[in-house]
Amino acid sequence: MFPCYFVCLLILVLILVVHLYKISKKQGRSGPHNNSVIQQPFRTSSCQWLNLLAYSQLIDIFSVLALLAGCGCLLANVLPYHQFKLQVPTCDRFGPSGQILYLVHKCFIYECLIIRLQSSFVGSVYTYNAKMMQGLHVLNVSLIILFSVGLCTEISGKHKYEVTKASNGGYICVNKNSFSISSVIVVVDVIMNVVLLVLFVKPLYALSKKSKPSKNANAALFDYHHNNTHNNNNDKNNNDQSQIVSVSLGTLPPFPPVTTTTTSTDTTTTTTDVSAGGPLPWVTKQSISESKSLQHRPSFFELTTKVSILTLIMTLSTLFSILLLALLKWTVFVMFDVVINCSCLLLVFKQYDPIYRLLCKCCLHPSCFLNNASFNQSRVSQTTTNTPVYPFNLRKQPTTSSIDDFR
């Protein structure tokens, strides 16, 4: 397993180089009107230099630090573990540096996710309380301090190292990790990932529920359009009869079309109500353009699936690697865990969506199938040629950068 350390280290260095290239490329394209750049998660902070930092700058800094801490963790683990010598080594050169760098690596990942949560719903009714966000930041920093002190006390103070003989006749240093500390690390990692996932998905779930009008809303929309169409037809032609297709609003996106069909003695035409008056301005030209632009945005289901799957992968990877390290003294899985965590962290964000779609196509098939099925069902239910009109979204929309740019 000795070559695997350097293979994983090489992969991690390549990921770091690619990430730095994307950061430099993104900074070259970003302008002064880019919302994702000028957004400041700590704009209410009393610290002057902190409230000037933009979201993209903070994410770039902490993601690079997470990658650097991962590289340092692999180096610190492989160097003392494979000190092949013909005499008994002292095994106290590096101490608990590998374990501490691993914890720092994990806390930098948590910090990226906390900052994303803090910035995702700015400008909407789902913005989280500033004190709660500050509490998460303080908790994250406290974890680094507590675990670092605990590891130094447990490993350095009690000399939790042993010397074993390697297959080539030399001696190697083996770290005897405490099961209690490893169990606490696993529990804290699971709790942090679950809490951050729930806090991010909860507003998305609320938005998806608000995008589904109730039966009373559907009935009101039906009466509204039926009355307007009936009155207009009476003024124009008493012989004309107005018919309207019942409103059926599916999940976001896409929206089923709403049409008004007018039948005369010679021809059958389909028109749309574009009246500007009334409390339901969801058939105007502006609403059509806004709903079409909304269709091109990622659906709530796809976004929730993506974040949930990547969080689950990171949690399971840490769970198995730490438990195997504590129970069987297998350190080989820790290096894979570092690579997996760094990869999943970068895949969470939008700039790595093409790579995510390439690697996780199976996660996107359900959403694509449901959207296509909903669209095809609405097409089959129509018996006449119609012009689709998409209803206007009545809820308060977060800013475009708050959802799409912070995935």
PDB file of N, CA and C in Angstrom, residues 45-79:
ATOM      1  N   SER A  45     -20.625  42.321   9.993  1.00  0.00           N
ATOM      2  CA  SER A  45     -19.627  42.107  11.038  1.00  0.00           C
ATOM      3  C   SER A  45     -18.986  43.431  11.440  1.00  0.00           C
ATOM      4  N   SER A  46     -18.576  43.503  12.707  1.00  0.00           N
ATOM      5  CA  SER A  46     -17.903  44.706  13.194  1.00  0.00           C
ATOM      6  C   SER A  46     -16.456  44.786  12.727  1.00  0.00           C
ATOM      7  N   CYS A  47     -15.914  43.658  12.272  1.00  0.00           N
ATOM      8  CA  CYS A  47     -14.540  43.638  11.768  1.00  0.00           C
ATOM      9  C   CYS A  47     -14.517  44.221  10.360  1.00  0.00           C
ATOM     10  N   GLN A  48     -13.760  45.275  10.161  1.00  0.00           N
ATOM     11  CA  GLN A  48     -13.790  46.005   8.896  1.00  0.00           C
ATOM     12  C   GLN A  48     -13.235  45.184   7.740  1.00  0.00           C
ATOM     13  N   TRP A  49     -12.122  44.486   7.956  1.00  0.00           N
ATOM     14  CA  TRP A  49     -11.531  43.726   6.858  1.00  0.00           C
ATOM     15  C   TRP A  49     -12.336  42.484   6.532  1.00  0.00           C
ATOM     16  N   LEU A  50     -13.120  41.979   7.510  1.00  0.00           N
ATOM     17  CA  LEU A  50     -13.906  40.777   7.268  1.00  0.00           C
ATOM     18  C   LEU A  50     -15.170  41.070   6.482  1.00  0.00           C
ATOM     19  N   ASN A  51     -15.818  42.210   6.744  1.00  0.00           N
ATOM     20  CA  ASN A  51     -17.066  42.502   6.042  1.00  0.00           C
ATOM     21  C   ASN A  51     -16.847  42.949   4.601  1.00  0.00           C
ATOM     22  N   LEU A  52     -15.598  43.149   4.193  1.00  0.00           N
ATOM     23  CA  LEU A  52     -15.309  43.493   2.800  1.00  0.00           C
ATOM     24  C   LEU A  52     -15.051  42.267   1.932  1.00  0.00           C
ATOM     25  N   LEU A  53     -14.874  41.106   2.555  1.00  0.00           N
ATOM     26  CA  LEU A  53     -14.596  39.891   1.792  1.00  0.00           C
ATOM     27  C   LEU A  53     -15.864  39.393   1.114  1.00  0.00           C
ATOM     28  N   ALA A  54     -15.746  39.057  -0.160  1.00  0.00           N
ATOM     29  CA  ALA A  54     -16.879  38.558  -0.926  1.00  0.00           C
ATOM     30  C   ALA A  54     -17.007  37.051  -0.755  1.00  0.00           C
ATOM     31  N   TYR A  55     -18.172  36.551  -1.143  1.00  0.00           N
ATOM     32  CA  TYR A  55     -18.438  35.115  -1.020  1.00  0.00           C
ATOM     33  C   TYR A  55     -17.436  34.290  -1.810  1.00  0.00           C
ATOM     34  N   SER A  56     -17.200  34.654  -3.057  1.00  0.00           N
ATOM     35  CA  SER A  56     -16.300  33.875  -3.903  1.00  0.00           C
ATOM     36  C   SER A  56     -14.878  33.880  -3.355  1.00  0.00           C
ATOM     37  N   GLN A  57     -14.462  35.001  -2.775  1.00  0.00           N
ATOM     38  CA  GLN A  57     -13.125  35.063  -2.193  1.00  0.00           C
ATOM     39  C   GLN A  57     -12.994  34.134  -0.992  1.00  0.00           C
ATOM     40  N   LEU A  58     -14.006  34.119  -0.137  1.00  0.00           N
ATOM     41  CA  LEU A  58     -13.963  33.248   1.036  1.00  0.00           C
ATOM     42  C   LEU A  58     -13.969  31.780   0.641  1.00  0.00           C
ATOM     43  N   ILE A  59     -14.813  31.433  -0.330  1.00  0.00           N
ATOM     44  CA  ILE A  59     -14.881  30.039  -0.772  1.00  0.00           C
ATOM     45  C   ILE A  59     -13.566  29.616  -1.406  1.00  0.00           C
ATOM     46  N   ASP A  60     -12.987  30.478  -2.213  1.00  0.00           N
ATOM     47  CA  ASP A  60     -11.698  30.145  -2.837  1.00  0.00           C
ATOM     48  C   ASP A  60     -10.608  29.949  -1.781  1.00  0.00           C
ATOM     49  N   ILE A  61     -10.595  30.813  -0.776  1.00  0.00           N
ATOM     50  CA  ILE A  61      -9.560  30.719   0.261  1.00  0.00           C
ATOM     51  C   ILE A  61      -9.689  29.423   1.049  1.00  0.00           C
ATOM     52  N   PHE A  62     -10.892  29.129   1.529  1.00  0.00           N
ATOM     53  CA  PHE A  62     -11.065  27.957   2.389  1.00  0.00           C
ATOM     54  C   PHE A  62     -10.998  26.649   1.605  1.00  0.00           C
ATOM     55  N   SER A  63     -11.417  26.652   0.351  1.00  0.00           N
ATOM     56  CA  SER A  63     -11.277  25.426  -0.445  1.00  0.00           C
ATOM     57  C   SER A  63      -9.810  25.124  -0.734  1.00  0.00           C
ATOM     58  N   VAL A  64      -9.022  26.160  -1.016  1.00  0.00           N
ATOM     59  CA  VAL A  64      -7.582  25.948  -1.224  1.00  0.00           C
ATOM     60  C   VAL A  64      -6.917  25.491   0.074  1.00  0.00           C
ATOM     61  N   LEU A  65      -7.313  26.074   1.200  1.00  0.00           N
ATOM     62  CA  LEU A  65      -6.754  25.648   2.481  1.00  0.00           C
ATOM     63  C   LEU A  65      -7.125  24.207   2.804  1.00  0.00           C
ATOM     64  N   ALA A  66      -8.339  23.799   2.437  1.00  0.00           N
ATOM     65  CA  ALA A  66      -8.735  22.405   2.660  1.00  0.00           C
ATOM     66  C   ALA A  66      -7.882  21.453   1.833  1.00  0.00           C
ATOM     67  N   LEU A  67      -7.591  21.821   0.588  1.00  0.00           N
ATOM     68  CA  LEU A  67      -6.733  20.989  -0.257  1.00  0.00           C
ATOM     69  C   LEU A  67      -5.304  20.950   0.276  1.00  0.00           C
ATOM     70  N   LEU A  68      -4.788  22.095   0.714  1.00  0.00           N
ATOM     71  CA  LEU A  68      -3.428  22.126   1.265  1.00  0.00           C
ATOM     72  C   LEU A  68      -3.331  21.315   2.555  1.00  0.00           C
ATOM     73  N   ALA A  69      -4.345  21.414   3.405  1.00  0.00           N
ATOM     74  CA  ALA A  69      -4.345  20.619   4.635  1.00  0.00           C
ATOM     75  C   ALA A  69      -4.435  19.131   4.328  1.00  0.00           C
ATOM     76  N   GLY A  70      -5.167  18.773   3.267  1.00  0.00           N
ATOM     77  CA  GLY A  70      -5.218  17.369   2.868  1.00  0.00           C
ATOM     78  C   GLY A  70      -3.873  16.859   2.390  1.00  0.00           C
ATOM     79  N   CYS A  71      -3.178  17.666   1.603  1.00  0.00           N
ATOM     80  CA  CYS A  71      -1.827  17.278   1.153  1.00  0.00           C
ATOM     81  C   CYS A  71      -0.876  17.143   2.339  1.00  0.00           C
ATOM     82  N   GLY A  72      -0.947  18.078   3.275  1.00  0.00           N
ATOM     83  CA  GLY A  72      -0.101  17.982   4.456  1.00  0.00           C
ATOM     84  C   GLY A  72      -0.430  16.778   5.314  1.00  0.00           C
ATOM     85  N   CYS A  73      -1.708  16.420   5.366  1.00  0.00           N
ATOM     86  CA  CYS A  73      -2.109  15.240   6.131  1.00  0.00           C
ATOM     87  C   CYS A  73      -1.511  13.970   5.543  1.00  0.00           C
ATOM     88  N   LEU A  74      -1.543  13.837   4.221  1.00  0.00           N
ATOM     89  CA  LEU A  74      -0.964  12.649   3.582  1.00  0.00           C
ATOM     90  C   LEU A  74       0.540  12.585   3.802  1.00  0.00           C
ATOM     91  N   LEU A  75       1.211  13.711   3.667  1.00  0.00           N
ATOM     92  CA  LEU A  75       2.666  13.716   3.878  1.00  0.00           C
ATOM     93  C   LEU A  75       3.020  13.381   5.326  1.00  0.00           C
ATOM     94  N   ALA A  76       2.274  13.980   6.262  1.00  0.00           N
ATOM     95  CA  ALA A  76       2.576  13.735   7.672  1.00  0.00           C
ATOM     96  C   ALA A  76       2.269  12.305   8.084  1.00  0.00           C
ATOM     97  N   ASN A  77       1.341  11.648   7.391  1.00  0.00           N
ATOM     98  CA  ASN A  77       1.024  10.260   7.718  1.00  0.00           C
ATOM     99  C   ASN A  77       2.005   9.278   7.092  1.00  0.00           C
ATOM    100  N   VAL A  78       2.471   9.579   5.886  1.00  0.00           N
ATOM    101  CA  VAL A  78       3.310   8.611   5.191  1.00  0.00           C
ATOM    102  C   VAL A  78       4.761   8.688   5.640  1.00  0.00           C
ATOM    103  N   LEU A  79       5.234   9.858   6.026  1.00  0.00           N
ATOM    104  CA  LEU A  79       6.654   9.979   6.383  1.00  0.00           C
ATOM    105  C   LEU A  79       7.017   9.243   7.679  1.00  0.00           C
TER     106      LEU A  79
END
